CSV table of C-alpha atoms and ligand atoms in Angstrom, one decimal:
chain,number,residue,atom,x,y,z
A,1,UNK,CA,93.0,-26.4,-35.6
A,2,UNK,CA,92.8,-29.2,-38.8
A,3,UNK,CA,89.9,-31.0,-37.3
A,4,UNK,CA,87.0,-32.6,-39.2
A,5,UNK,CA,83.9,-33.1,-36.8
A,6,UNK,CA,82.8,-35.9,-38.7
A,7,UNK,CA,85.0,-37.9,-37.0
A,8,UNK,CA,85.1,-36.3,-33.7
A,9,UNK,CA,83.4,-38.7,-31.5
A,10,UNK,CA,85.4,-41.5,-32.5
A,11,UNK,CA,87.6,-42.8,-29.3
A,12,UNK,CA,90.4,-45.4,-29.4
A,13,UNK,CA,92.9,-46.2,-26.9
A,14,UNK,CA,95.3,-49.0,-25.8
A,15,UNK,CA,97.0,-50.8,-23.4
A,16,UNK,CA,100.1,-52.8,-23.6
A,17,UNK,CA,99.3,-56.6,-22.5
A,18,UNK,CA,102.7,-56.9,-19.9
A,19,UNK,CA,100.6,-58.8,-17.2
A,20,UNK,CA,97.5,-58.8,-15.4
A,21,UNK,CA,95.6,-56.2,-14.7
A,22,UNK,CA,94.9,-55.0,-11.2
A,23,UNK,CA,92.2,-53.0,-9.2
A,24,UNK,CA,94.8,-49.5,-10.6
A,25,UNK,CA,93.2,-50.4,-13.9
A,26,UNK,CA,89.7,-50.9,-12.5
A,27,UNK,CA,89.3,-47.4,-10.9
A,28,UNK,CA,91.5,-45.2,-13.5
A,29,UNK,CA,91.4,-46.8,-17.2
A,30,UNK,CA,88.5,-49.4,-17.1
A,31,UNK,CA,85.9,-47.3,-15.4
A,32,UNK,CA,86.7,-44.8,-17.6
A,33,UNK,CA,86.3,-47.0,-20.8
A,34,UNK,CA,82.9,-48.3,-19.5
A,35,UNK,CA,81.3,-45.2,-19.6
A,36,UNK,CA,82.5,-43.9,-22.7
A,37,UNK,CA,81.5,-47.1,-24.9
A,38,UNK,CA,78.0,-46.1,-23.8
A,39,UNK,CA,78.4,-42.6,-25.3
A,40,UNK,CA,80.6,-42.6,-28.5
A,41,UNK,CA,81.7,-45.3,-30.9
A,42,UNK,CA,84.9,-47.2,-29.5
A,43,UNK,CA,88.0,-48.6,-30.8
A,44,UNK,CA,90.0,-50.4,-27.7
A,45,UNK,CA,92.9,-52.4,-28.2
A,46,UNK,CA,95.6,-54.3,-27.1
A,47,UNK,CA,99.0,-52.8,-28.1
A,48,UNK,CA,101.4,-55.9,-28.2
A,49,UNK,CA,103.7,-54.3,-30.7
A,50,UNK,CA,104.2,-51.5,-28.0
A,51,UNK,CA,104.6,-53.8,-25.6
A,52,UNK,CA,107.3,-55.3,-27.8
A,53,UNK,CA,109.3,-52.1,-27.6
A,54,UNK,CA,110.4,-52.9,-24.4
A,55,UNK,CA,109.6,-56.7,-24.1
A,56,UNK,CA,111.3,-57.5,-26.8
A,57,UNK,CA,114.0,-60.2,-25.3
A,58,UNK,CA,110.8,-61.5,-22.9
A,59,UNK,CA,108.2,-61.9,-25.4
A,60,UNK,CA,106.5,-64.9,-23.2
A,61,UNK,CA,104.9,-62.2,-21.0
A,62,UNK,CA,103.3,-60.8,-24.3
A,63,UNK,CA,101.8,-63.6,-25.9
A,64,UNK,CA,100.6,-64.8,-22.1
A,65,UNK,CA,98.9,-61.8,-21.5
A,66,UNK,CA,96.8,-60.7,-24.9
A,67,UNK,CA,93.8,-62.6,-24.6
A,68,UNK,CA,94.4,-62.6,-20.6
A,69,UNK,CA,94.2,-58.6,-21.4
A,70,UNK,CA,90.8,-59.0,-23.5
A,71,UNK,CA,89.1,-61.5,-21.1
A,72,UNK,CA,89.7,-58.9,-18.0
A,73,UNK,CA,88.5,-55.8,-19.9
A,74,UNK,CA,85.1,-58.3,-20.8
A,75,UNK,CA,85.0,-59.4,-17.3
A,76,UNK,CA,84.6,-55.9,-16.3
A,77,UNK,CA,82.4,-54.7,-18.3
A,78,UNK,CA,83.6,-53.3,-21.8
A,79,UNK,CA,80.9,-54.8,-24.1
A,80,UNK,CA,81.7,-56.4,-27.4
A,81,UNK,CA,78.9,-54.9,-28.7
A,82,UNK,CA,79.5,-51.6,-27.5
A,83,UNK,CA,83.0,-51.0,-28.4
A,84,UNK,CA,85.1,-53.0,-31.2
A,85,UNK,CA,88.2,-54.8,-29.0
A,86,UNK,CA,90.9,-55.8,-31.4
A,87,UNK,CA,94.7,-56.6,-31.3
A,88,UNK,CA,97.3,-54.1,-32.8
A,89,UNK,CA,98.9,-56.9,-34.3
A,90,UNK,CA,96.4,-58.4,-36.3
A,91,UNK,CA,96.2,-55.1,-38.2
A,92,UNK,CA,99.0,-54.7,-40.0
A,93,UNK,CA,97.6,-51.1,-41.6
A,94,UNK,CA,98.8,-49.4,-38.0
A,95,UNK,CA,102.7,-50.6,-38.9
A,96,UNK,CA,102.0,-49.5,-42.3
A,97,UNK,CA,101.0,-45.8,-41.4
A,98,UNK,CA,103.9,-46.2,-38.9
A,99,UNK,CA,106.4,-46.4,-41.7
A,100,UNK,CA,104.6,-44.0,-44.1
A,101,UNK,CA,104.3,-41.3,-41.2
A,102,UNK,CA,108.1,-41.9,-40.2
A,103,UNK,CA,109.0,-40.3,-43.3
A,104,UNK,CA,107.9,-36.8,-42.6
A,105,UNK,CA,108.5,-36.9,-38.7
A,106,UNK,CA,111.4,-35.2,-37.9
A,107,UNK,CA,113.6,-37.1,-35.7
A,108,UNK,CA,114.2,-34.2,-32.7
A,109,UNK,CA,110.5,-34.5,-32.3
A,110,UNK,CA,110.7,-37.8,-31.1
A,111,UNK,CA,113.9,-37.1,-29.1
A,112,UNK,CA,112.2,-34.6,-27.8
A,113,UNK,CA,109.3,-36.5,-26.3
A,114,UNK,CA,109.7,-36.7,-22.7
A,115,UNK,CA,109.0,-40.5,-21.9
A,116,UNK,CA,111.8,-41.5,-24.3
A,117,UNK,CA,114.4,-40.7,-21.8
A,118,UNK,CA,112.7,-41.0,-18.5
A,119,UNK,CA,111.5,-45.0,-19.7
A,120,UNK,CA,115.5,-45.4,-20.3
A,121,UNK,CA,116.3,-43.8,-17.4
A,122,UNK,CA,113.5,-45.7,-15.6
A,123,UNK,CA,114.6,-49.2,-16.7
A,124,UNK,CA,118.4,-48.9,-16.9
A,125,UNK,CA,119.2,-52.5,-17.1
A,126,UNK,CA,117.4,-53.0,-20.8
A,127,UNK,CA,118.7,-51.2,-23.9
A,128,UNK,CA,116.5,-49.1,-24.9
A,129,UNK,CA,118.4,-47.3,-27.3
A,130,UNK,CA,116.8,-48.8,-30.4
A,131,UNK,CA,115.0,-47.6,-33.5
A,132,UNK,CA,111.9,-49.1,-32.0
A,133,UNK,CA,111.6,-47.6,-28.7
A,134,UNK,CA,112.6,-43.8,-30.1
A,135,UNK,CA,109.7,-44.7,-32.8
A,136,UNK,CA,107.1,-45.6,-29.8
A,137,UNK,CA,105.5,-42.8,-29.6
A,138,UNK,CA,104.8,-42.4,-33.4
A,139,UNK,CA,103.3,-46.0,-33.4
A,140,UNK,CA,100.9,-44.9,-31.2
A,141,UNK,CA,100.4,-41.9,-33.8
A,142,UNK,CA,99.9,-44.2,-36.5
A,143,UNK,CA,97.2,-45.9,-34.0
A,144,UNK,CA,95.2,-43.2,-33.6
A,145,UNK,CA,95.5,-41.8,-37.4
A,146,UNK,CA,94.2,-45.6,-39.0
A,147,UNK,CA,91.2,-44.5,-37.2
A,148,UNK,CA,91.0,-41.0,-37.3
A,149,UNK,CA,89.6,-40.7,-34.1
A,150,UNK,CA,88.7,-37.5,-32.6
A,151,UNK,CA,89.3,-38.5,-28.6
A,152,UNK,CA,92.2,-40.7,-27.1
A,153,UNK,CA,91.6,-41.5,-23.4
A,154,UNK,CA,95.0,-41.5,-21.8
A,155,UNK,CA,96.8,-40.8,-18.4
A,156,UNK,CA,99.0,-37.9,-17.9
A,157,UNK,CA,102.1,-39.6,-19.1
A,158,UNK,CA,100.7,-40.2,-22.6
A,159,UNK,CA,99.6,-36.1,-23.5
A,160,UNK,CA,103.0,-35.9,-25.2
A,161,UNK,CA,101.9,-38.9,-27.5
A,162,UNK,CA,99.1,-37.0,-27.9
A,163,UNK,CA,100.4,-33.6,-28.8
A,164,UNK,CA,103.0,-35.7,-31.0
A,165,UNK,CA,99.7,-37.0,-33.2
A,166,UNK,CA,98.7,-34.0,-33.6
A,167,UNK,CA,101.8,-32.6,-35.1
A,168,UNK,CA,102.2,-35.5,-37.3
A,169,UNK,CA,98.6,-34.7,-38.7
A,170,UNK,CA,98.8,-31.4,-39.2
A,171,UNK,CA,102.7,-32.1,-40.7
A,172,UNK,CA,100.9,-34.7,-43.2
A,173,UNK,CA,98.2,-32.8,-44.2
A,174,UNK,CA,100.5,-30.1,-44.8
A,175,UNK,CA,102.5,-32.2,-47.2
A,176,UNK,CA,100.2,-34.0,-48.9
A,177,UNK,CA,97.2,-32.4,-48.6
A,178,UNK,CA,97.7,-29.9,-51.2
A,179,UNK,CA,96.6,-30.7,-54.4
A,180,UNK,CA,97.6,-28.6,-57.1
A,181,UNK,CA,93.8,-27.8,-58.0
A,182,UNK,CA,92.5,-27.4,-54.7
A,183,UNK,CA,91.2,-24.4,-55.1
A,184,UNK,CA,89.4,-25.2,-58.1
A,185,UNK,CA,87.9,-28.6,-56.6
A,186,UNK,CA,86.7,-26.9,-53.1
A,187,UNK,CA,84.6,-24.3,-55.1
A,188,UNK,CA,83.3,-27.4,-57.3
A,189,UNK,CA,82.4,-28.8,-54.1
A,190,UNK,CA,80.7,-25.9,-52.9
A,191,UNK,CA,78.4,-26.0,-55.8
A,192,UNK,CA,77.0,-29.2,-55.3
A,193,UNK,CA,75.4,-28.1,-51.8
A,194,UNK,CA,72.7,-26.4,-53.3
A,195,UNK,CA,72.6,-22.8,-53.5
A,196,UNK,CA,71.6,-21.9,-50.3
A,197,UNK,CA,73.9,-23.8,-48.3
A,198,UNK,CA,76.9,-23.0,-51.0
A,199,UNK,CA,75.7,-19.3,-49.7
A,200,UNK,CA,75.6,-19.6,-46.3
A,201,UNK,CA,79.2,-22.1,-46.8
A,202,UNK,CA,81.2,-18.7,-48.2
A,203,UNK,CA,79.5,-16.5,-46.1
A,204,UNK,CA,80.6,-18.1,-42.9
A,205,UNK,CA,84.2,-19.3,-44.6
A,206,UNK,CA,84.7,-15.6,-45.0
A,207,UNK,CA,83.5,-14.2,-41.6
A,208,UNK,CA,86.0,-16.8,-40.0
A,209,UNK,CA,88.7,-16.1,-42.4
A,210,UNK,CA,88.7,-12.3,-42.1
A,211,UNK,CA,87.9,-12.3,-38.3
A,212,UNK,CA,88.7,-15.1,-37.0
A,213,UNK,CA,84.8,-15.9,-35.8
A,214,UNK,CA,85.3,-19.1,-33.9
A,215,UNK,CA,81.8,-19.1,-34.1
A,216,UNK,CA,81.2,-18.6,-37.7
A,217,UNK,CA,84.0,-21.6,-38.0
A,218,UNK,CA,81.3,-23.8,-35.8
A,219,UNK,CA,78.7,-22.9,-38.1
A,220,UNK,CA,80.2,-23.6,-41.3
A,221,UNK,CA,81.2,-27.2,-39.7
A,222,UNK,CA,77.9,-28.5,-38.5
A,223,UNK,CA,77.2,-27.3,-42.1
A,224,UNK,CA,79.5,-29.3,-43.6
A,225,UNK,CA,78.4,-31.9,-41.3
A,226,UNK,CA,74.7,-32.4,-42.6
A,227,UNK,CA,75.4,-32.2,-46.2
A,228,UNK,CA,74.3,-35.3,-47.8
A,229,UNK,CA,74.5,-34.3,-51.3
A,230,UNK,CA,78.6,-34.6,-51.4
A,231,UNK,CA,81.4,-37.3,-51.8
A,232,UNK,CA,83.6,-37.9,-48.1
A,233,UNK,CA,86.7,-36.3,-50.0
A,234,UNK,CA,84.3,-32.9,-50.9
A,235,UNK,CA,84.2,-33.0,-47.3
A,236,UNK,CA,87.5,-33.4,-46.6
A,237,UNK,CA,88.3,-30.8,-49.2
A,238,UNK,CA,85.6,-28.0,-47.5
A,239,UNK,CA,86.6,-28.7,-43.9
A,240,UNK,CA,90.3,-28.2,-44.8
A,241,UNK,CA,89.2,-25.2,-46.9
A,242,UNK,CA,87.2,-23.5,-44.4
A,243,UNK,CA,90.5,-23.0,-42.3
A,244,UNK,CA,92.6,-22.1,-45.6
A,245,UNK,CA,94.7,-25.1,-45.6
A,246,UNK,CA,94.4,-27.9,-47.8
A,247,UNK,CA,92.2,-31.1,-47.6
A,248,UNK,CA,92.3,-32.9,-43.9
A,249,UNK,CA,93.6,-36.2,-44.7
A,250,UNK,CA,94.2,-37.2,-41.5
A,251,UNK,CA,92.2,-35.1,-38.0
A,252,UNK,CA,93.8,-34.1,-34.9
A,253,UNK,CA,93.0,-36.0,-32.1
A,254,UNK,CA,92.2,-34.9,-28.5
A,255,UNK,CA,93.7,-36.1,-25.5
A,256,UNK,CA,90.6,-37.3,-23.4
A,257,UNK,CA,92.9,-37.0,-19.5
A,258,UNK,CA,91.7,-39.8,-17.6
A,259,UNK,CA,91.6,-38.9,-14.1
A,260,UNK,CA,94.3,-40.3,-12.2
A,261,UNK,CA,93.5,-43.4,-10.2
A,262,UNK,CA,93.3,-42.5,-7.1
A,263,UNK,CA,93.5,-46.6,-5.8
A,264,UNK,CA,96.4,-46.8,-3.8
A,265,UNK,CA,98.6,-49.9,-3.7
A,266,UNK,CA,98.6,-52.6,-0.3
A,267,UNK,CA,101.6,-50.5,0.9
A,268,UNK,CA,100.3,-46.5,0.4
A,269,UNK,CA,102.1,-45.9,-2.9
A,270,UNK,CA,100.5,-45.8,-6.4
A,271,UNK,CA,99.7,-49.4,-7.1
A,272,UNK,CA,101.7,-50.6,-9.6
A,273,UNK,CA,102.6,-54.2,-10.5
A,274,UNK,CA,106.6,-53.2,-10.0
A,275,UNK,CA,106.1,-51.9,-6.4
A,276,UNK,CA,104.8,-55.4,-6.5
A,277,UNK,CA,101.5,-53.5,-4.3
A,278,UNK,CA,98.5,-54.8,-5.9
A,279,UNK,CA,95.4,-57.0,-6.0
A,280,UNK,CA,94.6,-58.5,-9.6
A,281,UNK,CA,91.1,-58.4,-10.7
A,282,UNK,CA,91.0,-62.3,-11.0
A,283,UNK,CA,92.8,-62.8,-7.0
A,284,UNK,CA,90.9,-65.7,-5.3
A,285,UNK,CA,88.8,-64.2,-2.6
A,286,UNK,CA,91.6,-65.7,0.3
A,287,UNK,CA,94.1,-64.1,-1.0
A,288,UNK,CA,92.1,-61.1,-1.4
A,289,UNK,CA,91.7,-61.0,2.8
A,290,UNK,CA,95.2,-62.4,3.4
A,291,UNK,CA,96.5,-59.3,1.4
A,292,UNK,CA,94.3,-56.6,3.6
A,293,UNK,CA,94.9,-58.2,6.0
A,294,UNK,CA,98.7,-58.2,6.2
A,295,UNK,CA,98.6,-54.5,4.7
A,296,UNK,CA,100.9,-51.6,7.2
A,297,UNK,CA,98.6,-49.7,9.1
A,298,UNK,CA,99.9,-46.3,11.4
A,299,UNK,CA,103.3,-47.9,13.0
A,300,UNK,CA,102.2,-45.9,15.6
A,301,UNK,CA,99.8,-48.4,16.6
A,302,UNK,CA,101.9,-51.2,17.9
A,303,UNK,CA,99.4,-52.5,20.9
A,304,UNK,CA,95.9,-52.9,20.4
A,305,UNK,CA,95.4,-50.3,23.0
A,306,UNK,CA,97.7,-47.0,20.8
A,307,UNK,CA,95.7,-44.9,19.5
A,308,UNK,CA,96.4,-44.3,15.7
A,309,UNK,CA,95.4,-41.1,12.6
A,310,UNK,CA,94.1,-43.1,9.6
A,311,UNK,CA,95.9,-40.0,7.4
A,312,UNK,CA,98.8,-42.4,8.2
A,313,UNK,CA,97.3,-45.9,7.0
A,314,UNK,CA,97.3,-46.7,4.2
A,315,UNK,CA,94.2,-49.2,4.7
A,316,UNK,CA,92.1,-45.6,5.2
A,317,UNK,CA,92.9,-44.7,1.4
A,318,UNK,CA,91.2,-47.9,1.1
A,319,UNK,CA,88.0,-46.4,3.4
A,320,UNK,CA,88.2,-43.3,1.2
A,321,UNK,CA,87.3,-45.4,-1.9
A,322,UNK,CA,85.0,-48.1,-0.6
A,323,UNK,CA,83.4,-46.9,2.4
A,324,UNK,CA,80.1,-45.0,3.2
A,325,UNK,CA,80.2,-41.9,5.5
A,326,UNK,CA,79.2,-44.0,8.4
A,327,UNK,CA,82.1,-46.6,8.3
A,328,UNK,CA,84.5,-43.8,7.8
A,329,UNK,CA,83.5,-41.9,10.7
A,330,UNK,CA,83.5,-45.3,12.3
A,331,UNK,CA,87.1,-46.0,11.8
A,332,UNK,CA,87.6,-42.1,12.3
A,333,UNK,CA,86.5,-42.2,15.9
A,334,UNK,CA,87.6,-45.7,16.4
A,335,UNK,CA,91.3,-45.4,15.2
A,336,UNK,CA,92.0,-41.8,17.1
A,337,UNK,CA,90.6,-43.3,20.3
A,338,UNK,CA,92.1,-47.2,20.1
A,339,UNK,CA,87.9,-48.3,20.3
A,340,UNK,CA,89.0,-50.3,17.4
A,341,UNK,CA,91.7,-52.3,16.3
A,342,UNK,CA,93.0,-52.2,12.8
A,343,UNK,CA,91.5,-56.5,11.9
A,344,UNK,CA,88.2,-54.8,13.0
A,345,UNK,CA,88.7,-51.8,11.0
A,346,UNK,CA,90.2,-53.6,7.7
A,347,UNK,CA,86.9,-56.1,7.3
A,348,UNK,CA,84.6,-53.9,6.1
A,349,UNK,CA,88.1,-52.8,3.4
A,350,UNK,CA,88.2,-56.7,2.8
A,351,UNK,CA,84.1,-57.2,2.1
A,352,UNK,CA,83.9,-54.4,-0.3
A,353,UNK,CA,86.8,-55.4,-2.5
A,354,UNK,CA,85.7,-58.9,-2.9
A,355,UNK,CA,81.9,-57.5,-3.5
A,356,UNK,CA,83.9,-55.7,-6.2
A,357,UNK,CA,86.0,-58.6,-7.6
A,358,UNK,CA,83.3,-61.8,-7.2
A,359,UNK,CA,81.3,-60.7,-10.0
A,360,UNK,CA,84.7,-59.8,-11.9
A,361,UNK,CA,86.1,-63.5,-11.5
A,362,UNK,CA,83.3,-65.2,-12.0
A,363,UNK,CA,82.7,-63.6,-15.4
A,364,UNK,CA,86.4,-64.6,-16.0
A,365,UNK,CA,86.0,-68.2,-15.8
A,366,UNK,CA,83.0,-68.1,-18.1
A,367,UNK,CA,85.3,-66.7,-20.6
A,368,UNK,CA,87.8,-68.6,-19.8
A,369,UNK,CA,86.2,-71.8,-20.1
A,370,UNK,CA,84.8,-70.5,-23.3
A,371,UNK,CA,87.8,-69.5,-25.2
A,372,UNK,CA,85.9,-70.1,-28.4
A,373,UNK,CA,84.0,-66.8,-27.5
A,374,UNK,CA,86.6,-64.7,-26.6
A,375,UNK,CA,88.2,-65.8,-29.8
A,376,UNK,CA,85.6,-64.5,-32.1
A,377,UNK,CA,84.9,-61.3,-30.7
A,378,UNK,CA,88.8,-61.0,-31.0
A,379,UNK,CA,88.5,-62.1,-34.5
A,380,UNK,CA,85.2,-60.1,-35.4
A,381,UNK,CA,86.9,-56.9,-33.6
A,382,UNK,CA,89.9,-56.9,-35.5
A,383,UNK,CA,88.1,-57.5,-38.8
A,384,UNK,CA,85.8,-54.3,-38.1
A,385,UNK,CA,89.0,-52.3,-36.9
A,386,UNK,CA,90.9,-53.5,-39.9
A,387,UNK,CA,87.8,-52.3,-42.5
A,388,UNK,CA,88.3,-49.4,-40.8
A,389,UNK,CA,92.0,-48.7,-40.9
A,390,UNK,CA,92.4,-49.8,-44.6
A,391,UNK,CA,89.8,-46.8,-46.0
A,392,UNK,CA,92.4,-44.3,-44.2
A,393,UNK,CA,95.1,-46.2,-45.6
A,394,UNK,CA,93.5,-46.1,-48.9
A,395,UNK,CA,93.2,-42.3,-48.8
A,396,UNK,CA,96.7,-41.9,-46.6
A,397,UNK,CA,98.1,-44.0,-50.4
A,398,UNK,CA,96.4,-42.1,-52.5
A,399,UNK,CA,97.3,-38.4,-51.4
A,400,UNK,CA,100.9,-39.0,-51.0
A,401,UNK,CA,100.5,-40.7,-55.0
A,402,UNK,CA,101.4,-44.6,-54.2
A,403,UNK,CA,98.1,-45.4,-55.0
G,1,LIG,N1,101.2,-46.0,-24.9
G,1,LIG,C1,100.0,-46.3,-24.2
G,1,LIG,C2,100.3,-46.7,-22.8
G,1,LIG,O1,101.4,-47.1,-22.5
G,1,LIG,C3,99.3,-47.5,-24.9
G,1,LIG,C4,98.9,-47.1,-26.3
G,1,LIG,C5,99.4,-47.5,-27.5
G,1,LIG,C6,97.8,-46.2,-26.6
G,1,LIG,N2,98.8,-47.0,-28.5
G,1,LIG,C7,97.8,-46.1,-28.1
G,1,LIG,C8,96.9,-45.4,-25.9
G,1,LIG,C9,96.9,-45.3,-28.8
G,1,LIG,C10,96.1,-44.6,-26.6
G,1,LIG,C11,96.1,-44.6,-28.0
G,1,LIG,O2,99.4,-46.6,-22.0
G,2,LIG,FE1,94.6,-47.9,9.9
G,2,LIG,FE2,92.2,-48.6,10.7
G,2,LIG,FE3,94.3,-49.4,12.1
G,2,LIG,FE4,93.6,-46.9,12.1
G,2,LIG,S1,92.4,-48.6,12.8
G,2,LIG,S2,95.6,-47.6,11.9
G,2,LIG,S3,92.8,-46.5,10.0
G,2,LIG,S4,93.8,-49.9,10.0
């Protein structure tokens, strides 16, 4: 298990800035992201040295799109004073627990993580055969570790990262988390709660060790948890105790699955910016309509007068998303029967996404027009994500003995 609660409700995720985002973002990451800075404390950031990885010979689209990438995420609601927004880049501690992590990570693990060869496979025409790109998925490691955070909102295609995090905690603490008095420290430690909790601390530590009492494991945690009385690395020392390992340097994360988005692109598939399929969050409300408007409906449909099955348009995945009950057993009736034709039935489509997006743009050119502000919440996000990521890095230091 390895996990320290104190830290548990920390989330921090990423995104890699390689062009605009688009209304696939909206309804699977960013909606996602808005409720969750309402209900935990929130590290999101933008990963340009991940980006990199694959970028590297087109770095233009990097440098275009970071701020681009913080002014859509503000436009759409993450809150600056909700959630700390910061830039990989401008915290050089993540490349530093990068290097100090790649030391103990085994290189079949990362061969072994599935995106490496399906991204190569995927985009045959770049090399991707470089230390970089096999090392991707322990930069995000190190990214999750500076902070220690407890939940990583991701898509399906990132659990592997994930799982890989955890391995390299576990692997570190392993290492380096053994002191050669630990023993003799956690019992200090347990002194200095009090009597009572010391008590109830060995009592429970026992009933979990002896019968595995997932329970009495709970107990002793929230325990833990409360104590006031002793030092962060006491802590430390008694969480990783309680599970008879040594002191949790660094805690597992949890992969927080963000439900897939379910927005289709203009043509029916996933939308994705290389299908070439979406609608930006900024698009100008005319190209908004010209896009629905143009979109493939059923190509059984040719005259006005067919009769079509939205489970074949791609304009009713739209319906499914945006429309009430009544529109969609409008277009239901009207589409099987040929009452309607398919400019009628895409309008109502074409009014809810720009209901959507107005408010989205207009907060964009605010920002944009006022790139001084965007610049210090940048600035003040990466200074509270760097305080942040240097105390792990001073404890990372110290238990492997550079300190
Ligand atoms: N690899 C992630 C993606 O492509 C982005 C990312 C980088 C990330 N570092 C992270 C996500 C840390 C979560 C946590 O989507
Ligand atoms: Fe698609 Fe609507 Fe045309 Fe039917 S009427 S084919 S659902 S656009």
């Amino acid at each position: 298990m390895n996990t320290n609660p104190s830290q548990n409700n920390r989330v921090l995720s990423g995104m890699r800035p390689t062009g605009k985002l688009h209304l696939g973002h909206l309804h699977g990451v960013l909606h996602n992201w808005l409720e969750l800075q309402h209900t935990h404390e929130c590290f999101f950031f933008v990963a340009d040295w991940h980006a990199l990885t694959t970028e590297y010979d087109n770095t233009q689209i990097i440098s275009k799109s970071v701020t681009e990438m913080v002014v859509d995420w503000l436009s759409a609601g993450v809150s600056p004073s909700a959630a700390t927004l910061f830039i990989q880049s401008h915290v050089p501690e993540h490349a530093e627990l990068h290097l100090l992590l790649s030391m103990i990570t085994p290189l079949g693990w990362l061969e072994r993580v599935p995106t490496y060869k399906d991204q190569q496979e995927k985009l045959k025409g770049k090399d991707l055969a470089t230390y970089g790109f096999l090392g991707y998925p322990l930069l995000q490691s190190a990214d999750i570790l500076a902070y220690k955070a407890g939940n990583v909102p991701v898509g399906e295609d990132q659990v592997a990262h994930v799982e890989l995090t955890r391995e390299v905690a576990r692997r570190f603490n392993y290492i380096y988390g053994k002191e050669s008095d630990f023993e003799e420290k956690a019992k200090l430690a347990i002194s200095k709660m009090g009597k009572k909790n010391a008590k109830l601390y060995r009592e429970h530590r026992k009933r979990f060790q002896e019968k595995g009492d997932p329970e009495a494991l709970e107990v002793a945690q929230a325990l833990l948890e409360s104590q006031q009385n002793i030092s962060i690395g006491d802590k430390e020392r008694l969480f990783g105790y309680l599970e008879g390992e040594g002191k949790i340097i660094l805690p597992e994360p949890q992969a927080l699955l963000t439900k897939a988005s379910k927005m289709p692109g203009l043509d029916g598939q996933k939308m994705s910016k290389s299908y070439n399929n979406t609608i930006s969050l900024r698009e100008e409300a005319e190209l908004v309509e010209k896009k629905i408007r143009t979109m493939p409906t059923d190509p059984a449909r040719v005259k006005r007068t067919d009769p079509g099955n939205p489970e074949k348009c791609p304009v009713w995945q739209f319906h499914e998303i945006y429309s009430s009950e009544d529109t969609r057993s409008w277009v239901k009736e009207g589409c099987t029967t040929a009452g309607i034709g398919c400019i009628e039935c895409k309008q109502p489509v074409i009014d809810a996404v720009e209901l959507e997006l107005q408010p989205i743009r207009e907060r964009a050119i605010e920002y944009l027009e006022d790139e001084a502000t965007v610049q210090s919440i940048i600035k003040e996000g990466c200074e509270e994500a760097r305080d942040v990521a240097r105390d792990t890095l001073d404890d990372v230091r110290e238990a492997i003995g550079l300190s």
